[in-house]
PDB file of C-alpha atoms in Angstrom:
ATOM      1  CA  UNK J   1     -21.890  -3.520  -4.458  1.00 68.00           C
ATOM      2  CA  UNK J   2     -21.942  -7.700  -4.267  1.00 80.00           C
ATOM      3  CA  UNK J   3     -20.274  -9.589  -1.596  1.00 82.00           C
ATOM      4  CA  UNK J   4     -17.351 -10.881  -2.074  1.00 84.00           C
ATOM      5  CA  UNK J   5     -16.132  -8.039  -3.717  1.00 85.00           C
ATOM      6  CA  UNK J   6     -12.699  -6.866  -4.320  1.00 91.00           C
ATOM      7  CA  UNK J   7     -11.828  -3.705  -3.337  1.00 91.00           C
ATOM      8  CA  UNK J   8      -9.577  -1.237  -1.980  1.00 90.00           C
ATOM      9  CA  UNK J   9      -9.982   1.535   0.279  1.00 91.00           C
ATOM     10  CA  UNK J  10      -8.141   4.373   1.896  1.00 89.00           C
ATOM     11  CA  UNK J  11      -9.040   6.547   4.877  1.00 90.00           C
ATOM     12  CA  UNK J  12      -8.056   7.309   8.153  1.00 91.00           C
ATOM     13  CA  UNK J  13      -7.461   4.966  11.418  1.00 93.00           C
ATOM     14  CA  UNK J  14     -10.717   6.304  13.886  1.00 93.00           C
ATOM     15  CA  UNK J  15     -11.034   3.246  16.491  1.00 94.00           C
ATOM     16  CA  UNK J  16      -9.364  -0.045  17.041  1.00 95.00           C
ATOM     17  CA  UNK J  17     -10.813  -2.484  18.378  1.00 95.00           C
ATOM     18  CA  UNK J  18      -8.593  -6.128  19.466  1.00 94.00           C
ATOM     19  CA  UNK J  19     -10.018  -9.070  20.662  1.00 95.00           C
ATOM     20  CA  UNK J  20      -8.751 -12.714  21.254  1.00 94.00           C
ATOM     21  CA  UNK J  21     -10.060 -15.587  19.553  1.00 93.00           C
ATOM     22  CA  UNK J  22     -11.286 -19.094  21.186  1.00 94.00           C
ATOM     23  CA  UNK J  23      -7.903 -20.111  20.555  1.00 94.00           C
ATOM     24  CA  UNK J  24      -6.117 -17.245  21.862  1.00 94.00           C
ATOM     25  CA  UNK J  25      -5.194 -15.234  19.445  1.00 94.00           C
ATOM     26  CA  UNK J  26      -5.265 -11.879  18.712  1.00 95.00           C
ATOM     27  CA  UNK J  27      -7.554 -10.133  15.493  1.00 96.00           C
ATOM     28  CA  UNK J  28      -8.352  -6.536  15.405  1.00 96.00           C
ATOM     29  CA  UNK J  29     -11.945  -4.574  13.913  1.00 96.00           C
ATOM     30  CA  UNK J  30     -10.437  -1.304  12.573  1.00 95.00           C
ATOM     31  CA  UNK J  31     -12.680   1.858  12.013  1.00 94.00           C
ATOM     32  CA  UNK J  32     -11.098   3.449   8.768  1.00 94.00           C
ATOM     33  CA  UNK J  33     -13.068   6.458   7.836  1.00 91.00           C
ATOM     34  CA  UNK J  34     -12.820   8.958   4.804  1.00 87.00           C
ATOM     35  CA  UNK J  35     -14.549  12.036   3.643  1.00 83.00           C
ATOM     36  CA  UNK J  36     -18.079   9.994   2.418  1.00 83.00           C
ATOM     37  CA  UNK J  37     -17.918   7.967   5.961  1.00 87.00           C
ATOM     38  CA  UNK J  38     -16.297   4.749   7.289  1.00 91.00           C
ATOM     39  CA  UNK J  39     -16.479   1.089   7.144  1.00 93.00           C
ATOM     40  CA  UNK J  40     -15.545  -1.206   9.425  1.00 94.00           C
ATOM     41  CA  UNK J  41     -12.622  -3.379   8.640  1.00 95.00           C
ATOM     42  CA  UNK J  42     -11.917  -7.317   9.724  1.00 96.00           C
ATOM     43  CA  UNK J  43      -8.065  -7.915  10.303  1.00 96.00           C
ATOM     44  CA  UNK J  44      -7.878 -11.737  11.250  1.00 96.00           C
ATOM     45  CA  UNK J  45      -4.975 -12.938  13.339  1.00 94.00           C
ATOM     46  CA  UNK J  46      -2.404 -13.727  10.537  1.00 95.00           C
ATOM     47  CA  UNK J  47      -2.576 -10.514   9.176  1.00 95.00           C
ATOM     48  CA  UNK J  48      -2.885  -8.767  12.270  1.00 95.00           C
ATOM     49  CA  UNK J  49       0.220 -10.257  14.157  1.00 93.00           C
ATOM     50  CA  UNK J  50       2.356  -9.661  11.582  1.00 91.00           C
ATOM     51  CA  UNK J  51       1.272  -5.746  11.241  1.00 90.00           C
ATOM     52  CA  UNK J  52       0.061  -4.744  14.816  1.00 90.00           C
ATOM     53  CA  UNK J  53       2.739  -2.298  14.982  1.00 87.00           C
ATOM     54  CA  UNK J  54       1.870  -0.123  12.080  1.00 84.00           C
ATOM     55  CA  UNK J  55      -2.170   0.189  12.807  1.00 90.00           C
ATOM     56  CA  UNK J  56      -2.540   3.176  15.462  1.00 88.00           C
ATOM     57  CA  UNK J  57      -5.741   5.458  15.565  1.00 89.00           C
ATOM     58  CA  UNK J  58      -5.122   8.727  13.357  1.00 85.00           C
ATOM     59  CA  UNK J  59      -3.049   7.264  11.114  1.00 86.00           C
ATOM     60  CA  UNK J  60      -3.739   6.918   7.041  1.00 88.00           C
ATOM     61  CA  UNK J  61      -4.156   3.108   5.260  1.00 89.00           C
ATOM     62  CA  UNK J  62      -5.261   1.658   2.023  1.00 89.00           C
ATOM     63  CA  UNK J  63      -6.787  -1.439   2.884  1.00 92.00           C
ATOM     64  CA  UNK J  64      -7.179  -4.043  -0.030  1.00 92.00           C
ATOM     65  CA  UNK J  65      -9.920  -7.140   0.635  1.00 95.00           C
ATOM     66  CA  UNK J  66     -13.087  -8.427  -0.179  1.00 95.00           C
ATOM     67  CA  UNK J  67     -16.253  -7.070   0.566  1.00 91.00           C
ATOM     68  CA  UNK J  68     -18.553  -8.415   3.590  1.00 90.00           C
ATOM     69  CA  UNK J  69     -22.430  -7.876   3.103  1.00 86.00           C
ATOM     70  CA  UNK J  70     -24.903  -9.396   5.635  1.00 81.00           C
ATOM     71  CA  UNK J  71     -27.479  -6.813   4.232  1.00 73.00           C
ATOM     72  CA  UNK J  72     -27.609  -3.700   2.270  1.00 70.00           C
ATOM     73  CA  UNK J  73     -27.211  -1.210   5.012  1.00 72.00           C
ATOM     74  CA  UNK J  74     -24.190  -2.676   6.609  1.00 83.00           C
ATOM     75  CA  UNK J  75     -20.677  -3.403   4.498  1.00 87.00           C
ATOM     76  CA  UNK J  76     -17.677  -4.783   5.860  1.00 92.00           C
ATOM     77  CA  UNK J  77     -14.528  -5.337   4.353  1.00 94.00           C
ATOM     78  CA  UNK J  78     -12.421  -8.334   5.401  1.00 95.00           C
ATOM     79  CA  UNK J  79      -8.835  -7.332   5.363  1.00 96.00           C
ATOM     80  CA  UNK J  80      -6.173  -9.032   2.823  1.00 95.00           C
ATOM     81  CA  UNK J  81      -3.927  -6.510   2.664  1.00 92.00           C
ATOM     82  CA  UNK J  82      -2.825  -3.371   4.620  1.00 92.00           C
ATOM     83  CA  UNK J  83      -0.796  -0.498   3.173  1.00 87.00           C
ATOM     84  CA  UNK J  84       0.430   1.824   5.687  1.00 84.00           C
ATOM     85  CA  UNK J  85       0.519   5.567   4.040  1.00 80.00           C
ATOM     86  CA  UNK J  86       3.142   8.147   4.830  1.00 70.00           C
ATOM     87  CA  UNK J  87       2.371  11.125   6.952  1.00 70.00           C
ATOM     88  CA  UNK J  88       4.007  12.941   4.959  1.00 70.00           C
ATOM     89  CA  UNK J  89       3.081  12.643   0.784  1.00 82.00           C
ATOM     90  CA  UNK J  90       6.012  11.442  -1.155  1.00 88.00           C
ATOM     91  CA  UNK J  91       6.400  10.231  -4.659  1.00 91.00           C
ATOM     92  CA  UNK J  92       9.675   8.263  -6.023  1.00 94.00           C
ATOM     93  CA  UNK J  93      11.293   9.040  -9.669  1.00 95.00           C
ATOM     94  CA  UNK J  94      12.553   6.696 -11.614  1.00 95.00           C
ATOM     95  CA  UNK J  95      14.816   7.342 -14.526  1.00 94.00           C
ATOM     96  CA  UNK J  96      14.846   4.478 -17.147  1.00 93.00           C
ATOM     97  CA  UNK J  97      18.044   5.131 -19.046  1.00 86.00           C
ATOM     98  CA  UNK J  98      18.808   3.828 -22.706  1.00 81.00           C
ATOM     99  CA  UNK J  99      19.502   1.527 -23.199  1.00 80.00           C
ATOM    100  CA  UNK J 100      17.695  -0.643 -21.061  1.00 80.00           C
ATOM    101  CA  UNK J 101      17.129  -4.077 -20.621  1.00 86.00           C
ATOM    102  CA  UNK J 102      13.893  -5.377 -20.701  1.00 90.00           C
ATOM    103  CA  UNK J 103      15.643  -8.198 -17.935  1.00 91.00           C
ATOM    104  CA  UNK J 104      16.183  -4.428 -15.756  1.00 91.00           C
ATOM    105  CA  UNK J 105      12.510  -3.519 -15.586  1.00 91.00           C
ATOM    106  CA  UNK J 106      11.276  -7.150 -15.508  1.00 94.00           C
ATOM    107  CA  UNK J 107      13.659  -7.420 -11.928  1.00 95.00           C
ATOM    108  CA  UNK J 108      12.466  -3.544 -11.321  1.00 95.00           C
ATOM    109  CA  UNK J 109       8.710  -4.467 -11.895  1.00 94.00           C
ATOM    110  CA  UNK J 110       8.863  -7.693  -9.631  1.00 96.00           C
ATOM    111  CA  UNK J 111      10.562  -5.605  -6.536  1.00 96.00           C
ATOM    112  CA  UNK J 112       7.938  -3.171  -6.902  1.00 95.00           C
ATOM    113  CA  UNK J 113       5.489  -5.577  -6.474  1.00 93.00           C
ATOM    114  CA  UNK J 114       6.746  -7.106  -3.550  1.00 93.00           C
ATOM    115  CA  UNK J 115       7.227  -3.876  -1.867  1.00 91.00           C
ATOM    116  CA  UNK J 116       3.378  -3.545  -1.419  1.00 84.00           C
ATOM    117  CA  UNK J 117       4.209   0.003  -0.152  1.00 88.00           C
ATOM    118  CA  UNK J 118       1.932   3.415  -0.683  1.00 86.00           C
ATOM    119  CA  UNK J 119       4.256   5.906  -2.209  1.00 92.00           C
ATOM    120  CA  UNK J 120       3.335   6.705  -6.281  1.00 92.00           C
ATOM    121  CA  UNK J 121       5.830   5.637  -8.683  1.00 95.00           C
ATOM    122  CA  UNK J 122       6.665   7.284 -11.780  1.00 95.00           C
ATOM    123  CA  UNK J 123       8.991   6.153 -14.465  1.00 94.00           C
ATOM    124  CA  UNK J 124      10.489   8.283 -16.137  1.00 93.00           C
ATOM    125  CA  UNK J 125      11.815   6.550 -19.746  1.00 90.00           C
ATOM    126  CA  UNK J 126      14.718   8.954 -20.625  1.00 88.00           C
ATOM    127  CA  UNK J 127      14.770   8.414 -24.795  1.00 86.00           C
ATOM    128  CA  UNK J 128      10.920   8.936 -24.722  1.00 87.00           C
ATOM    129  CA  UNK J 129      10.920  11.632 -23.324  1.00 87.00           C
ATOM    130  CA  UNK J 130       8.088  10.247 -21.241  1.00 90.00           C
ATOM    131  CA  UNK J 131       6.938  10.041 -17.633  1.00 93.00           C
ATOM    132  CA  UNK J 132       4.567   7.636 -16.199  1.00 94.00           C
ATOM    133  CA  UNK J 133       2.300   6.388 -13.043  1.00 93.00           C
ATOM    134  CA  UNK J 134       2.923   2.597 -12.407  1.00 93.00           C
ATOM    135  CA  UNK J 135       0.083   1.409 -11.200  1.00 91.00           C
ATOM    136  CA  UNK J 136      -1.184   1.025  -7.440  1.00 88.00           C
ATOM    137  CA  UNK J 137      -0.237  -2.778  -6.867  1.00 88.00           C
ATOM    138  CA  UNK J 138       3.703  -1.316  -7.752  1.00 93.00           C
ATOM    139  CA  UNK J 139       3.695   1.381  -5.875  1.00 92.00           C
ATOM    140  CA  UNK J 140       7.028   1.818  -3.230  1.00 94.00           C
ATOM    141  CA  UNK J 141       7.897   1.458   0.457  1.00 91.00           C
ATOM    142  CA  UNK J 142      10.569   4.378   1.841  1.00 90.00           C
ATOM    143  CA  UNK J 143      12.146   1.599   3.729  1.00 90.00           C
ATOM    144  CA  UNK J 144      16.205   2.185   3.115  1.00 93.00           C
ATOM    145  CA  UNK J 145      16.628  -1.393   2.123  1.00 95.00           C
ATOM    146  CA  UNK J 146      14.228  -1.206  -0.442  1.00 96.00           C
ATOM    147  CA  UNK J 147      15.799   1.923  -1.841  1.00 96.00           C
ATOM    148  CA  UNK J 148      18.448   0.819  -1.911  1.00 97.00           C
ATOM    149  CA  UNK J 149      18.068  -2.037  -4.370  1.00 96.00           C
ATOM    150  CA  UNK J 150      16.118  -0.207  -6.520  1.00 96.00           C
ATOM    151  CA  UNK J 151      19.372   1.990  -6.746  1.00 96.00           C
ATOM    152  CA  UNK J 152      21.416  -1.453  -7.287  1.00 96.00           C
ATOM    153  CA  UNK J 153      19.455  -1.662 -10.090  1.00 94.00           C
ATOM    154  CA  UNK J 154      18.520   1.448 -12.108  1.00 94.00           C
ATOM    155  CA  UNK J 155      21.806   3.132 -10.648  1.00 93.00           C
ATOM    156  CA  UNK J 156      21.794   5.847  -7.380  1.00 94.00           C
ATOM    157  CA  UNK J 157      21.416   8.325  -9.753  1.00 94.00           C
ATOM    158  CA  UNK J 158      18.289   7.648 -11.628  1.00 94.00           C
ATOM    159  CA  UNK J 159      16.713   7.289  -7.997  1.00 95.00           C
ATOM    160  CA  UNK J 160      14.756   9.958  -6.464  1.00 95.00           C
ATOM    161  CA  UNK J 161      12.725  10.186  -3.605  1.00 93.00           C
ATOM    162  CA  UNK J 162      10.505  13.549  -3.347  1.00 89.00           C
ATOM    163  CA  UNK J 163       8.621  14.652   0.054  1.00 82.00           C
ATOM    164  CA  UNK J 164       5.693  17.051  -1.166  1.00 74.00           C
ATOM    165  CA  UNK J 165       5.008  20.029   0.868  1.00 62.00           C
ATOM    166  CA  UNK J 166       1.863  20.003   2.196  1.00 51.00           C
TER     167      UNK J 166
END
């Protein structure tokens, strides 16, 4: 692995750690472990104001940033990016009708994007026949006003939002 490195990482919450910087303000040095071991994650103050609230210990994160080498043994990742995961799994369906405008998925694709959220999204393109992944930088939020302009959109309908059993 070379510094600088993008990358992005799930795991687990173990310790956190805040501090305040010479000018006062606060950052945070997050623990996030998974099942090959844990790295220690830099959350500098911008980041970490804005989403204090949804880092406590225990709970599941992807973390997206670059990669932090002073030497080979010891890997940090400075934090760009935090996706809080649910507790519990879900996965939303969407159902791409026909027909479709391609001005429907370019506004679909875009709030996806923005939504920088940790639930898998599958479209489902009805005249295909076909079901896909979207990739990880689309993936959805559960917030209601997110769902519900996705449903403004594609249609209440064609909107489905599954909790898996675990």
């Amino acid at each position: 692995m070379r510094d600088q490195a993008q990358v992005t990482v799930g795991g687990i919450i173990q310790r956190i750690r805040s501090i305040y910087t010479k000018k006062g303000r606060p950052m945070a040095f997050l623990t996030l472990e998974d099942l090959t071991g844990e790295v220690e994650v830099i959350v500098f103050s911008n980041l970490y104001e804005r989403q204090r609230k949804e880092l406590e210990e225990d709970l599941p994160l992807l973390i997206k940033g670059k990669t932090d080498i002073k030497d080979e043994e010891e890997v940090k990742i400075i934090c760009e990016k935090i996706i809080p995961l649910p507790l519990q799994p879900k996965r939303l369906f969407l159902r791409i009708g026909t027909p479709c405008q391609i001005s429907t998925l370019l506004t679909l694709k875009e709030l996806l994007r923005q939504a920088e959220g940790g639930i898998p999204v599958y479209l489902f393109f009805e005249k295909e026949k076909k079901t896909i992944l979207v990739e990880e930088d689309c993936w959805a939020t559960d917030e209601p006003d997110f769902l519900q302009k996705v449903k403004n959109i594609l249609g209440a309908d064609n909107v489905k939002l599954q909790e898996l059993r675990v």
